[in-house]
mmCIF file of C-alpha atoms in Angstrom:
data_model
loop_
_atom_site.group_PDB
_atom_site.id
_atom_site.type_symbol
_atom_site.label_atom_id
_atom_site.label_comp_id
_atom_site.label_asym_id
_atom_site.label_seq_id
_atom_site.Cartn_x
_atom_site.Cartn_y
_atom_site.Cartn_z
ATOM 1 C CA UNK D 1 76.171 120.455 237.793
ATOM 2 C CA UNK D 2 78.319 117.561 239.000
ATOM 3 C CA UNK D 3 76.205 115.560 241.456
ATOM 4 C CA UNK D 4 77.218 112.497 243.460
ATOM 5 C CA UNK D 5 74.356 110.291 244.660
ATOM 6 C CA UNK D 6 74.775 107.563 247.276
ATOM 7 C CA UNK D 7 72.292 104.697 247.451
ATOM 8 C CA UNK D 8 71.464 105.209 243.784
ATOM 9 C CA UNK D 9 70.091 101.688 243.310
ATOM 10 C CA UNK D 10 67.458 102.173 246.034
ATOM 11 C CA UNK D 11 63.978 103.336 245.018
ATOM 12 C CA UNK D 12 64.478 106.983 246.124
ATOM 13 C CA UNK D 13 68.030 106.947 244.762
ATOM 14 C CA UNK D 14 66.880 105.596 241.410
ATOM 15 C CA UNK D 15 64.082 108.156 241.045
ATOM 16 C CA UNK D 16 66.420 110.980 242.075
ATOM 17 C CA UNK D 17 69.061 109.840 239.584
ATOM 18 C CA UNK D 18 66.533 109.770 236.734
ATOM 19 C CA UNK D 19 65.251 113.226 237.666
ATOM 20 C CA UNK D 20 68.803 114.616 237.813
ATOM 21 C CA UNK D 21 69.547 113.230 234.349
ATOM 22 C CA UNK D 22 66.323 114.778 233.021
ATOM 23 C CA UNK D 23 67.515 118.141 234.318
ATOM 24 C CA UNK D 24 70.814 117.839 232.446
ATOM 25 C CA UNK D 25 73.200 117.141 235.319
ATOM 26 C CA UNK D 26 76.332 114.988 235.314
ATOM 27 C CA UNK D 27 75.911 112.146 237.796
ATOM 28 C CA UNK D 28 78.237 109.824 239.674
ATOM 29 C CA UNK D 29 75.946 107.200 241.190
ATOM 30 C CA UNK D 30 77.213 104.988 244.007
ATOM 31 C CA UNK D 31 75.629 101.608 244.635
ATOM 32 C CA UNK D 32 76.521 98.469 246.560
ATOM 33 C CA UNK D 33 75.583 95.022 245.242
ATOM 34 C CA UNK D 34 72.607 95.858 243.064
ATOM 35 C CA UNK D 35 73.472 97.610 239.785
ATOM 36 C CA UNK D 36 71.561 100.678 238.621
ATOM 37 C CA UNK D 37 69.173 99.597 235.821
ATOM 38 C CA UNK D 38 69.769 102.564 233.499
ATOM 39 C CA UNK D 39 72.511 103.733 231.152
ATOM 40 C CA UNK D 40 73.172 107.319 230.106
ATOM 41 C CA UNK D 41 76.076 109.295 228.674
ATOM 42 C CA UNK D 42 76.009 111.652 231.680
ATOM 43 C CA UNK D 43 75.801 108.829 234.215
ATOM 44 C CA UNK D 44 78.805 107.079 235.720
ATOM 45 C CA UNK D 45 78.384 104.373 238.338
ATOM 46 C CA UNK D 46 80.689 103.061 241.046
ATOM 47 C CA UNK D 47 80.126 99.915 243.085
ATOM 48 C CA UNK D 48 81.096 100.791 246.639
ATOM 49 C CA UNK D 49 80.569 99.424 250.130
ATOM 50 C CA UNK D 50 79.434 102.552 251.962
ATOM 51 C CA UNK D 51 81.035 101.156 255.154
ATOM 52 C CA UNK D 52 84.465 101.624 253.568
ATOM 53 C CA UNK D 53 84.917 105.219 254.656
ATOM 54 C CA UNK D 54 88.398 105.507 253.177
ATOM 55 C CA UNK D 55 87.193 104.474 249.741
ATOM 56 C CA UNK D 56 84.122 106.707 250.054
ATOM 57 C CA UNK D 57 86.367 109.675 250.837
ATOM 58 C CA UNK D 58 88.633 108.864 247.887
ATOM 59 C CA UNK D 59 85.741 108.667 245.433
ATOM 60 C CA UNK D 60 84.244 111.967 246.591
ATOM 61 C CA UNK D 61 87.557 113.843 246.578
ATOM 62 C CA UNK D 62 88.457 112.508 243.129
ATOM 63 C CA UNK D 63 85.068 113.367 241.601
ATOM 64 C CA UNK D 64 84.928 116.892 243.073
ATOM 65 C CA UNK D 65 81.113 117.128 243.190
ATOM 66 C CA UNK D 66 79.264 120.403 243.447
ATOM 67 C CA UNK D 67 76.507 118.566 245.295
ATOM 68 C CA UNK D 68 76.198 115.268 247.182
ATOM 69 C CA UNK D 69 72.769 113.687 247.639
ATOM 70 C CA UNK D 70 73.168 111.181 250.460
ATOM 71 C CA UNK D 71 70.463 108.517 250.321
ATOM 72 C CA UNK D 72 72.293 105.294 251.263
ATOM 73 C CA UNK D 73 71.278 103.794 254.618
ATOM 74 C CA UNK D 74 70.346 100.522 256.256
ATOM 75 C CA UNK D 75 66.577 100.789 256.022
ATOM 76 C CA UNK D 76 65.636 97.538 257.769
ATOM 77 C CA UNK D 77 64.371 98.868 261.099
ATOM 78 C CA UNK D 78 64.499 95.534 262.924
ATOM 79 C CA UNK D 79 67.964 94.686 261.595
ATOM 80 C CA UNK D 80 69.205 98.072 262.818
ATOM 81 C CA UNK D 81 67.902 97.206 266.285
ATOM 82 C CA UNK D 82 69.351 93.690 266.178
ATOM 83 C CA UNK D 83 72.771 94.652 264.799
ATOM 84 C CA UNK D 84 73.523 98.140 266.079
ATOM 85 C CA UNK D 85 77.159 97.948 264.989
ATOM 86 C CA UNK D 86 76.112 97.318 261.388
ATOM 87 C CA UNK D 87 73.534 100.110 261.565
ATOM 88 C CA UNK D 88 76.147 102.558 262.835
ATOM 89 C CA UNK D 89 78.686 101.588 260.169
ATOM 90 C CA UNK D 90 76.242 101.703 257.257
ATOM 91 C CA UNK D 91 74.179 104.721 258.258
ATOM 92 C CA UNK D 92 75.815 106.963 260.862
ATOM 93 C CA UNK D 93 79.499 106.755 259.892
ATOM 94 C CA UNK D 94 79.035 107.531 256.161
ATOM 95 C CA UNK D 95 76.870 110.532 257.044
ATOM 96 C CA UNK D 96 79.488 111.836 259.467
ATOM 97 C CA UNK D 97 82.228 111.315 256.863
ATOM 98 C CA UNK D 98 80.297 113.102 254.114
ATOM 99 C CA UNK D 99 79.456 116.003 256.419
ATOM 100 C CA UNK D 100 83.176 116.421 257.188
ATOM 101 C CA UNK D 101 84.008 116.324 253.472
ATOM 102 C CA UNK D 102 81.324 118.930 252.793
ATOM 103 C CA UNK D 103 82.985 121.179 255.339
ATOM 104 C CA UNK D 104 86.446 120.649 253.838
ATOM 105 C CA UNK D 105 85.731 120.885 250.101
ATOM 106 C CA UNK D 106 82.540 122.931 250.267
ATOM 107 C CA UNK D 107 79.933 121.036 248.292
ATOM 108 C CA UNK D 108 76.187 121.386 248.870
ATOM 109 C CA UNK D 109 74.673 118.390 250.663
ATOM 110 C CA UNK D 110 71.166 116.966 250.568
ATOM 111 C CA UNK D 111 70.584 114.352 253.259
ATOM 112 C CA UNK D 112 67.561 112.055 253.030
ATOM 113 C CA UNK D 113 66.168 111.492 256.511
ATOM 114 C CA UNK D 114 63.027 109.924 257.908
ATOM 115 C CA UNK D 115 59.896 110.411 259.973
ATOM 116 C CA UNK D 116 61.375 107.826 262.346
ATOM 117 C CA UNK D 117 63.540 110.506 263.966
ATOM 118 C CA UNK D 118 60.337 111.343 265.897
ATOM 119 C CA UNK D 119 58.810 109.373 268.777
ATOM 120 C CA UNK D 120 55.285 109.281 267.345
ATOM 121 C CA UNK D 121 53.579 110.602 270.453
ATOM 122 C CA UNK D 122 51.848 113.554 268.784
ATOM 123 C CA UNK D 123 52.090 113.120 265.001
ATOM 124 C CA UNK D 124 51.807 115.853 262.376
ATOM 125 C CA UNK D 125 55.434 116.834 263.004
ATOM 126 C CA UNK D 126 56.702 120.102 261.577
ATOM 127 C CA UNK D 127 60.141 120.659 260.102
ATOM 128 C CA UNK D 128 61.292 122.201 263.379
ATOM 129 C CA UNK D 129 59.910 119.771 265.923
ATOM 130 C CA UNK D 130 62.681 118.242 268.030
ATOM 131 C CA UNK D 131 63.642 114.671 267.046
ATOM 132 C CA UNK D 132 63.332 111.982 269.703
ATOM 133 C CA UNK D 133 63.704 108.547 268.080
ATOM 134 C CA UNK D 134 62.356 105.414 269.762
ATOM 135 C CA UNK D 135 64.479 102.928 267.813
ATOM 136 C CA UNK D 136 68.073 102.611 266.646
ATOM 137 C CA UNK D 137 67.249 103.243 262.991
ATOM 138 C CA UNK D 138 65.780 106.607 263.936
ATOM 139 C CA UNK D 139 68.816 107.308 266.110
ATOM 140 C CA UNK D 140 71.420 106.702 263.388
ATOM 141 C CA UNK D 141 69.393 108.798 260.944
ATOM 142 C CA UNK D 142 69.225 111.585 263.525
ATOM 143 C CA UNK D 143 73.012 111.361 263.922
ATOM 144 C CA UNK D 144 73.269 112.102 260.210
ATOM 145 C CA UNK D 145 71.044 115.151 260.585
ATOM 146 C CA UNK D 146 73.206 116.471 263.410
ATOM 147 C CA UNK D 147 76.388 115.858 261.405
ATOM 148 C CA UNK D 148 75.226 117.898 258.420
ATOM 149 C CA UNK D 149 73.688 120.651 260.538
ATOM 150 C CA UNK D 150 76.953 121.121 262.431
ATOM 151 C CA UNK D 151 79.249 120.796 259.394
ATOM 152 C CA UNK D 152 79.436 124.507 258.612
ATOM 153 C CA UNK D 153 78.701 123.735 254.957
ATOM 154 C CA UNK D 154 75.450 124.382 253.087
ATOM 155 C CA UNK D 155 72.998 121.516 253.511
ATOM 156 C CA UNK D 156 69.376 120.493 253.175
ATOM 157 C CA UNK D 157 67.724 117.784 255.231
ATOM 158 C CA UNK D 158 64.786 116.129 253.488
ATOM 159 C CA UNK D 159 62.543 113.970 255.662
ATOM 160 C CA UNK D 160 60.221 111.480 254.002
ATOM 161 C CA UNK D 161 57.770 108.910 255.330
ATOM 162 C CA UNK D 162 57.000 105.366 254.102
ATOM 163 C CA UNK D 163 58.483 105.896 250.639
ATOM 164 C CA UNK D 164 56.590 103.946 247.992
ATOM 165 C CA UNK D 165 56.576 103.284 244.269
ATOM 166 C CA UNK D 166 57.671 100.775 241.657
ATOM 167 C CA UNK D 167 61.338 100.305 240.914
ATOM 168 C CA UNK D 168 64.536 98.794 242.317
ATOM 169 C CA UNK D 169 65.633 98.556 245.923
ATOM 170 C CA UNK D 170 64.024 97.140 249.055
ATOM 171 C CA UNK D 171 60.412 96.054 248.753
ATOM 172 C CA UNK D 172 58.223 98.943 249.932
ATOM 173 C CA UNK D 173 54.687 98.485 251.220
ATOM 174 C CA UNK D 174 52.918 99.407 247.970
ATOM 175 C CA UNK D 175 55.029 97.006 245.923
ATOM 176 C CA UNK D 176 54.680 94.306 248.597
ATOM 177 C CA UNK D 177 50.907 94.754 248.655
ATOM 178 C CA UNK D 178 50.565 94.462 244.881
ATOM 179 C CA UNK D 179 52.770 91.377 244.663
ATOM 180 C CA UNK D 180 50.983 89.581 247.500
ATOM 181 C CA UNK D 181 47.431 90.261 246.320
ATOM 182 C CA UNK D 182 48.318 89.302 242.745
ATOM 183 C CA UNK D 183 49.324 85.904 244.142
ATOM 184 C CA UNK D 184 46.042 85.643 246.047
ATOM 185 C CA UNK D 185 47.775 86.005 249.403
ATOM 186 C CA UNK D 186 46.510 87.963 252.398
ATOM 187 C CA UNK D 187 48.217 91.181 253.474
ATOM 188 C CA UNK D 188 48.173 92.456 257.042
ATOM 189 C CA UNK D 189 47.777 96.220 257.328
ATOM 190 C CA UNK D 190 47.938 98.249 260.525
ATOM 191 C CA UNK D 191 44.910 100.250 261.573
ATOM 192 C CA UNK D 192 46.613 102.142 264.420
ATOM 193 C CA UNK D 193 49.976 103.269 263.052
ATOM 194 C CA UNK D 194 49.976 106.513 261.083
ATOM 195 C CA UNK D 195 52.485 107.857 258.571
ATOM 196 C CA UNK D 196 52.451 110.222 255.587
ATOM 197 C CA UNK D 197 53.318 107.986 252.607
ATOM 198 C CA UNK D 198 55.796 109.671 250.259
ATOM 199 C CA UNK D 199 55.611 108.893 246.545
ATOM 200 C CA UNK D 200 59.156 108.259 245.303
ATOM 201 C CA UNK D 201 58.657 110.243 242.093
ATOM 202 C CA UNK D 202 57.612 113.314 244.096
ATOM 203 C CA UNK D 203 60.625 112.853 246.346
ATOM 204 C CA UNK D 204 63.011 112.832 243.388
ATOM 205 C CA UNK D 205 61.452 115.965 241.912
ATOM 206 C CA UNK D 206 61.553 117.815 245.240
ATOM 207 C CA UNK D 207 65.177 116.882 245.903
ATOM 208 C CA UNK D 208 66.236 118.168 242.482
ATOM 209 C CA UNK D 209 64.452 121.480 243.036
ATOM 210 C CA UNK D 210 66.255 121.835 246.361
ATOM 211 C CA UNK D 211 69.568 121.075 244.647
ATOM 212 C CA UNK D 212 69.057 123.484 241.762
ATOM 213 C CA UNK D 213 67.923 126.313 244.037
ATOM 214 C CA UNK D 214 70.525 125.403 246.674
ATOM 215 C CA UNK D 215 67.955 125.708 249.425
ATOM 216 C CA UNK D 216 69.399 125.453 252.931
ATOM 217 C CA UNK D 217 66.771 124.229 255.370
ATOM 218 C CA UNK D 218 64.884 121.217 256.696
ATOM 219 C CA UNK D 219 62.114 119.983 254.407
ATOM 220 C CA UNK D 220 59.248 117.545 254.824
ATOM 221 C CA UNK D 221 58.374 115.842 251.541
ATOM 222 C CA UNK D 222 55.392 113.698 252.429
ATOM 223 C CA UNK D 223 51.798 112.926 251.597
ATOM 224 C CA UNK D 224 48.582 112.766 253.587
ATOM 225 C CA UNK D 225 48.405 111.307 257.102
ATOM 226 C CA UNK D 226 46.803 107.870 257.112
ATOM 227 C CA UNK D 227 47.025 104.405 258.585
ATOM 228 C CA UNK D 228 48.710 101.597 256.680
ATOM 229 C CA UNK D 229 45.275 99.975 256.297
ATOM 230 C CA UNK D 230 43.754 103.098 254.722
ATOM 231 C CA UNK D 231 46.731 103.331 252.380
ATOM 232 C CA UNK D 232 46.380 99.687 251.359
ATOM 233 C CA UNK D 233 42.687 100.110 250.550
ATOM 234 C CA UNK D 234 43.408 103.160 248.365
ATOM 235 C CA UNK D 235 45.997 101.266 246.344
ATOM 236 C CA UNK D 236 43.792 98.197 245.969
ATOM 237 C CA UNK D 237 40.802 100.268 244.851
ATOM 238 C CA UNK D 238 42.782 102.166 242.205
ATOM 239 C CA UNK D 239 44.540 99.095 240.827
ATOM 240 C CA UNK D 240 41.447 96.914 240.892
ATOM 241 C CA UNK D 241 42.923 94.475 243.391
ATOM 242 C CA UNK D 242 40.969 92.254 245.772
ATOM 243 C CA UNK D 243 40.417 94.335 248.923
ATOM 244 C CA UNK D 244 39.136 91.289 250.800
ATOM 245 C CA UNK D 245 42.712 90.052 251.041
ATOM 246 C CA UNK D 246 43.694 93.094 253.134
ATOM 247 C CA UNK D 247 43.362 92.178 256.801
ATOM 248 C CA UNK D 248 43.303 94.591 259.737
ATOM 249 C CA UNK D 249 45.935 94.234 262.451
ATOM 250 C CA UNK D 250 47.046 96.355 265.383
ATOM 251 C CA UNK D 251 50.536 97.326 266.478
ATOM 252 C CA UNK D 252 50.248 95.095 269.541
ATOM 253 C CA UNK D 253 49.896 92.094 267.225
ATOM 254 C CA UNK D 254 53.206 92.690 265.451
ATOM 255 C CA UNK D 255 56.313 90.727 266.381
ATOM 256 C CA UNK D 256 58.776 93.530 265.806
ATOM 257 C CA UNK D 257 62.243 93.657 267.309
ATOM 258 C CA UNK D 258 62.329 97.455 267.244
ATOM 259 C CA UNK D 259 59.675 99.730 268.688
ATOM 260 C CA UNK D 260 57.795 101.797 266.101
ATOM 261 C CA UNK D 261 56.359 105.294 266.543
ATOM 262 C CA UNK D 262 52.560 105.255 266.720
ATOM 263 C CA UNK D 263 52.065 108.420 264.673
ATOM 264 C CA UNK D 264 55.118 109.720 262.825
ATOM 265 C CA UNK D 265 53.099 111.643 260.232
ATOM 266 C CA UNK D 266 54.858 114.684 258.788
ATOM 267 C CA UNK D 267 53.363 118.122 258.272
ATOM 268 C CA UNK D 268 54.736 119.492 254.987
ATOM 269 C CA UNK D 269 52.874 122.824 254.891
ATOM 270 C CA UNK D 270 56.015 124.964 255.292
ATOM 271 C CA UNK D 271 57.895 122.945 252.689
ATOM 272 C CA UNK D 272 55.029 123.332 250.211
ATOM 273 C CA UNK D 273 55.210 127.118 250.637
ATOM 274 C CA UNK D 274 58.906 127.106 249.695
ATOM 275 C CA UNK D 275 59.049 124.543 246.902
ATOM 276 C CA UNK D 276 57.518 125.039 243.475
ATOM 277 C CA UNK D 277 57.296 121.269 242.982
ATOM 278 C CA UNK D 278 53.682 120.188 242.631
ATOM 279 C CA UNK D 279 53.097 117.839 245.563
ATOM 280 C CA UNK D 280 51.207 114.799 244.351
ATOM 281 C CA UNK D 281 47.807 114.249 245.933
ATOM 282 C CA UNK D 282 47.309 110.645 247.012
ATOM 283 C CA UNK D 283 44.853 110.045 244.167
ATOM 284 C CA UNK D 284 47.272 111.456 241.602
ATOM 285 C CA UNK D 285 50.199 109.488 243.026
ATOM 286 C CA UNK D 286 48.283 106.216 242.972
ATOM 287 C CA UNK D 287 47.023 106.935 239.440
ATOM 288 C CA UNK D 288 50.631 107.529 238.413
ATOM 289 C CA UNK D 289 51.590 104.304 240.174
ATOM 290 C CA UNK D 290 48.793 102.515 238.316
ATOM 291 C CA UNK D 291 49.993 103.836 234.952
ATOM 292 C CA UNK D 292 53.534 102.641 235.662
ATOM 293 C CA UNK D 293 52.153 99.314 236.875
ATOM 294 C CA UNK D 294 50.149 98.860 233.669
ATOM 295 C CA UNK D 295 53.109 99.818 231.456
ATOM 296 C CA UNK D 296 55.308 97.251 233.131
ATOM 297 C CA UNK D 297 52.654 94.579 233.183
ATOM 298 C CA UNK D 298 54.173 93.447 236.471
ATOM 299 C CA UNK D 299 55.831 94.908 239.583
#
């Protein structure tokens, strides 16, 4: 299958690209400044500013993909709040453009969304709970969901939460934690904000199953509900890191620009019934993370 992947140099994009190559697909991987750190005979890469909608359209039309996996977004929540114009151009507009292309040339779309489309008032959100974002990042991601749902083309929306793992892209909490503690530095971890950390390897595997089965629905690919502090302790214990350097903080202590949902945890029970992908338990995911960490010898 000919698959186009946006945001391929991000952690979820990288893991999805590797999984797609394992499954024998032909990939056109789009990235911005950071190159994709792999080479393969079935992998072509294009450096592209996702804000350039005209160029994005040209690349997609020329490639004629059977599937587009749209991962690229501005993931800095505070920057999205501070620079709403940038957030709209990098996250909402490309999603709208790709949804229109999907309608016109009829490719299957997989859109990576987020737990931040929810307000965090109740937690344990199902695939069909109504989004109500409390910050601009969540809003522009929700705009993407609406665009694909109203496109008239086949689509899947995959929501994830606090994606973690080792690899390229923005520093995620697990990688940040490991790097800080290795340097002997303290790490602040929230005791009163809850998410469902998603292991990037699991996310890549789930996305590829959705692509290959052409499943049209909303999916929650996420792990167990826990606070950031609980998550940090689990990682430190498994990797043999100094837990004393992990310090408890509360949401009220954080100097955020954007409001965060208190409990944006995702319920993935319905998704697990549909997908054959073996969802990683937290212990298995962290053991896998540890093995990768030990192989690399560094993060």
